[in-house]
C-alpha positions as CSV (number, residue, x, y, z in Angstrom):
1,M,137.9,106.5,112.0
2,S,135.8,104.7,109.4
3,L,133.4,105.3,106.6
4,T,130.9,102.4,107.0
5,T,127.6,101.5,105.4
6,I,125.6,98.3,104.9
7,I,125.9,95.9,102.0
8,K,122.5,95.2,100.4
9,K,122.3,92.7,97.6
10,N,119.2,92.2,95.5
11,Q,116.8,90.1,97.7
12,L,115.3,86.9,96.4
13,R,111.5,87.3,96.3
14,E,109.2,84.3,96.5
15,Q,106.6,84.3,93.7
16,L,102.9,84.9,94.4
17,P,100.9,82.1,92.7
18,D,98.6,83.3,89.9
19,A,95.1,82.7,91.3
20,A,92.0,84.3,92.8
21,H,93.1,85.0,96.4
22,P,90.8,85.7,99.3
23,A,92.0,89.2,100.4
24,L,91.1,92.3,102.5
25,L,91.5,95.9,101.4
26,R,94.3,96.8,103.8
27,R,95.3,100.3,102.9
28,I,94.1,103.4,100.9
29,I,96.6,106.1,100.1
30,E,95.8,109.4,98.6
31,L,98.8,109.9,96.3
32,G,97.9,113.4,95.1
33,S,97.7,115.0,91.7
34,L,100.1,113.4,89.2
35,P,100.5,113.6,85.4
36,T,98.2,111.2,83.5
37,V,98.4,110.5,79.8
38,W,95.1,109.8,77.9
39,N,94.9,109.8,74.1
40,N,98.4,111.3,74.0
41,V,97.3,114.3,76.1
42,T,98.9,114.8,79.5
43,T,96.7,116.1,82.4
44,I,97.2,116.4,86.1
45,R,94.8,114.2,87.9
46,P,94.3,113.0,91.5
47,R,95.3,109.4,92.1
48,L,94.9,106.8,94.8
49,L,96.8,103.7,95.7
50,L,94.9,100.7,97.1
51,T,96.7,97.7,98.8
52,W,95.2,94.3,99.6
53,V,96.6,91.8,102.0
54,I,96.3,88.1,101.2
55,P,96.2,86.6,104.8
56,S,96.6,83.0,103.7
57,I,99.9,83.5,102.0
58,T,103.3,84.5,103.5
59,L,106.1,85.1,101.1
60,M,109.8,84.9,101.8
61,I,111.5,88.2,100.9
62,G,115.2,87.4,101.2
63,D,115.3,85.4,104.5
64,Q,112.3,87.3,106.0
65,P,108.7,86.1,105.9
66,R,106.3,88.9,104.8
67,P,102.6,89.0,104.4
68,A,101.5,88.9,100.7
69,L,100.5,92.4,99.7
70,V,99.3,93.5,96.2
71,H,98.7,97.1,95.0
72,K,96.8,98.9,92.3
73,E,96.9,102.6,91.4
74,Y,93.8,104.5,90.3
75,L,92.6,107.8,89.1
76,F,90.4,109.2,91.9
77,S,87.2,109.2,89.9
78,L,83.9,107.4,90.4
79,Q,82.5,108.1,86.9
80,Q,80.9,104.9,85.7
81,N,83.6,104.1,83.2
82,A,86.5,104.7,85.7
83,H,88.6,101.8,86.8
84,L,88.0,102.7,90.5
85,Y,84.3,102.7,90.0
86,K,84.4,99.3,88.2
87,D,86.6,97.7,90.8
88,I,84.5,98.9,93.8
89,V,81.4,97.6,92.0
90,A,83.3,94.3,91.5
91,M,84.2,94.1,95.2
92,R,80.7,94.9,96.3
93,G,79.3,92.3,93.9
94,R,76.5,94.7,92.8
95,E,76.1,98.1,91.0
96,F,75.4,101.3,92.9
97,G,71.7,102.0,92.9
98,D,70.0,105.1,91.7
99,E,70.1,106.5,95.2
100,Y,73.9,107.0,94.8
101,D,73.6,109.0,91.6
102,N,75.3,112.4,92.1
103,T,75.8,111.9,95.8
104,P,79.2,111.9,97.6
105,F,80.7,108.5,98.3
106,D,83.5,108.1,100.8
107,V,86.1,105.6,99.3
108,L,87.4,105.1,102.8
109,S,84.2,103.3,103.7
110,I,85.4,100.2,101.8
111,L,88.6,99.9,103.9
112,G,88.8,96.4,105.3
113,M,86.3,95.0,102.7
114,P,86.9,91.3,101.8
115,C,87.1,90.3,98.2
116,L,88.8,87.9,95.8
117,V,91.9,89.4,94.1
118,V,93.0,87.8,90.9
119,T,96.7,88.3,90.4
120,K,99.4,87.5,87.9
121,Q,103.1,87.8,88.4
122,E,106.0,87.5,85.9
123,T,109.3,86.3,87.1
124,G,111.3,89.1,88.7
125,K,108.4,91.6,88.7
126,Q,105.8,92.7,91.2
127,P,102.4,90.9,91.1
128,I,99.7,92.6,89.1
129,V,96.0,92.9,90.1
130,I,94.2,91.6,87.1
131,S,90.7,91.8,88.5
132,L,88.6,91.9,91.6
133,E,85.6,89.8,92.5
134,A,83.0,89.8,95.4
135,F,83.8,87.5,98.3
136,P,81.6,84.4,98.2
137,E,78.7,84.8,100.7
138,D,79.0,81.2,101.9
139,E,82.6,81.4,103.0
140,F,84.2,82.8,106.1
141,Y,86.0,86.1,105.7
142,P,89.8,86.0,105.8
143,E,91.5,87.4,108.9
144,T,94.7,89.4,109.3
145,D,96.8,90.7,112.2
146,L,97.7,93.8,110.2
147,S,95.9,97.0,110.9
148,F,93.8,98.7,108.3
149,Q,95.4,102.1,107.2
150,S,94.5,105.2,105.3
151,L,96.5,108.2,104.5
152,T,94.9,111.4,103.2
153,Y,96.2,115.0,102.9
154,T,93.4,116.3,105.1
155,N,94.5,114.0,107.9
156,F,98.2,113.4,107.1
157,D,100.0,110.8,109.2
158,W,103.7,111.3,109.0
159,A,104.5,108.0,110.7
160,L,102.4,106.1,108.1
161,Y,103.9,108.1,105.3
162,N,107.5,107.3,106.4
163,S,106.6,103.6,106.6
164,L,105.8,103.5,102.9
165,S,108.2,102.3,100.2
166,K,110.6,104.7,98.7
167,T,108.8,104.5,95.3
168,V,105.5,105.6,96.8
169,R,107.0,108.3,98.9
170,E,108.9,109.8,96.0
171,K,105.7,109.8,93.9
172,M,103.8,111.6,96.7
173,E,106.6,114.2,97.1
174,K,106.1,115.4,93.5
175,T,102.4,116.4,94.1
176,P,101.2,119.9,95.1
177,Q,99.2,118.4,97.9
178,F,102.4,117.0,99.6
179,Q,104.2,120.3,99.1
180,Q,101.3,122.1,100.8
181,V,101.4,119.7,103.8
182,L,105.2,120.2,103.9
183,A,104.8,124.0,103.9
184,Q,102.3,123.8,106.8
185,N,104.8,121.6,108.7
186,P,108.2,123.1,107.9
187,T,109.9,121.2,110.7
188,R,108.7,117.8,109.3
189,Q,110.9,116.2,106.7
190,P,110.7,112.8,105.0
191,I,113.0,110.3,106.6
192,A,114.7,107.3,105.0
193,V,113.3,103.9,106.0
194,D,114.4,100.3,105.7
195,E,113.3,99.1,102.2
196,T,112.7,95.6,103.7
197,A,109.8,97.0,105.7
198,I,106.5,95.0,105.7
199,N,105.3,96.8,102.6
200,L,106.4,95.1,99.4
201,P,107.9,98.0,97.4
202,L,106.1,98.8,94.2
């Protein structure tokens, strides 16, 4: 009889160069409603997590090659001063016309969109998305073998959810939207996953 587990040391992570990288919007995750602090006031606001893949760069995570992924979290708001609005405009390379004013816009429609992602990374930390730029019209779009993914609470994909990093899953589990999905599927429970999965943990 034995009591056995796996030894996991901190994995060495190759640094992502600070640059403007050709990228594709690979994944959109509806995190749910989470506490947000603004002017020292805490409110509960819906949030999204966007992930870009940089096809031209493969990073060594420990001894495993992984595609370079970068993430940015947003308030789910398309008001003109919201970060999500500004970054979508930056990716498009143009403002929304008057015809979009006060009309619904499906954020999932930008899934797979090419752009330039400007990143910066401090030693030992995850890379940060500094800004986004429209992809140059005279260049070929980058290509990736990774599938484009979206996860929303109206179309909840348990397999995709369980493939996310522990940090993201724990954040989602705190939201009322996740608890509602769980209540509607009482036999479904989150499962532990290998933290060396293809997604770079946040």
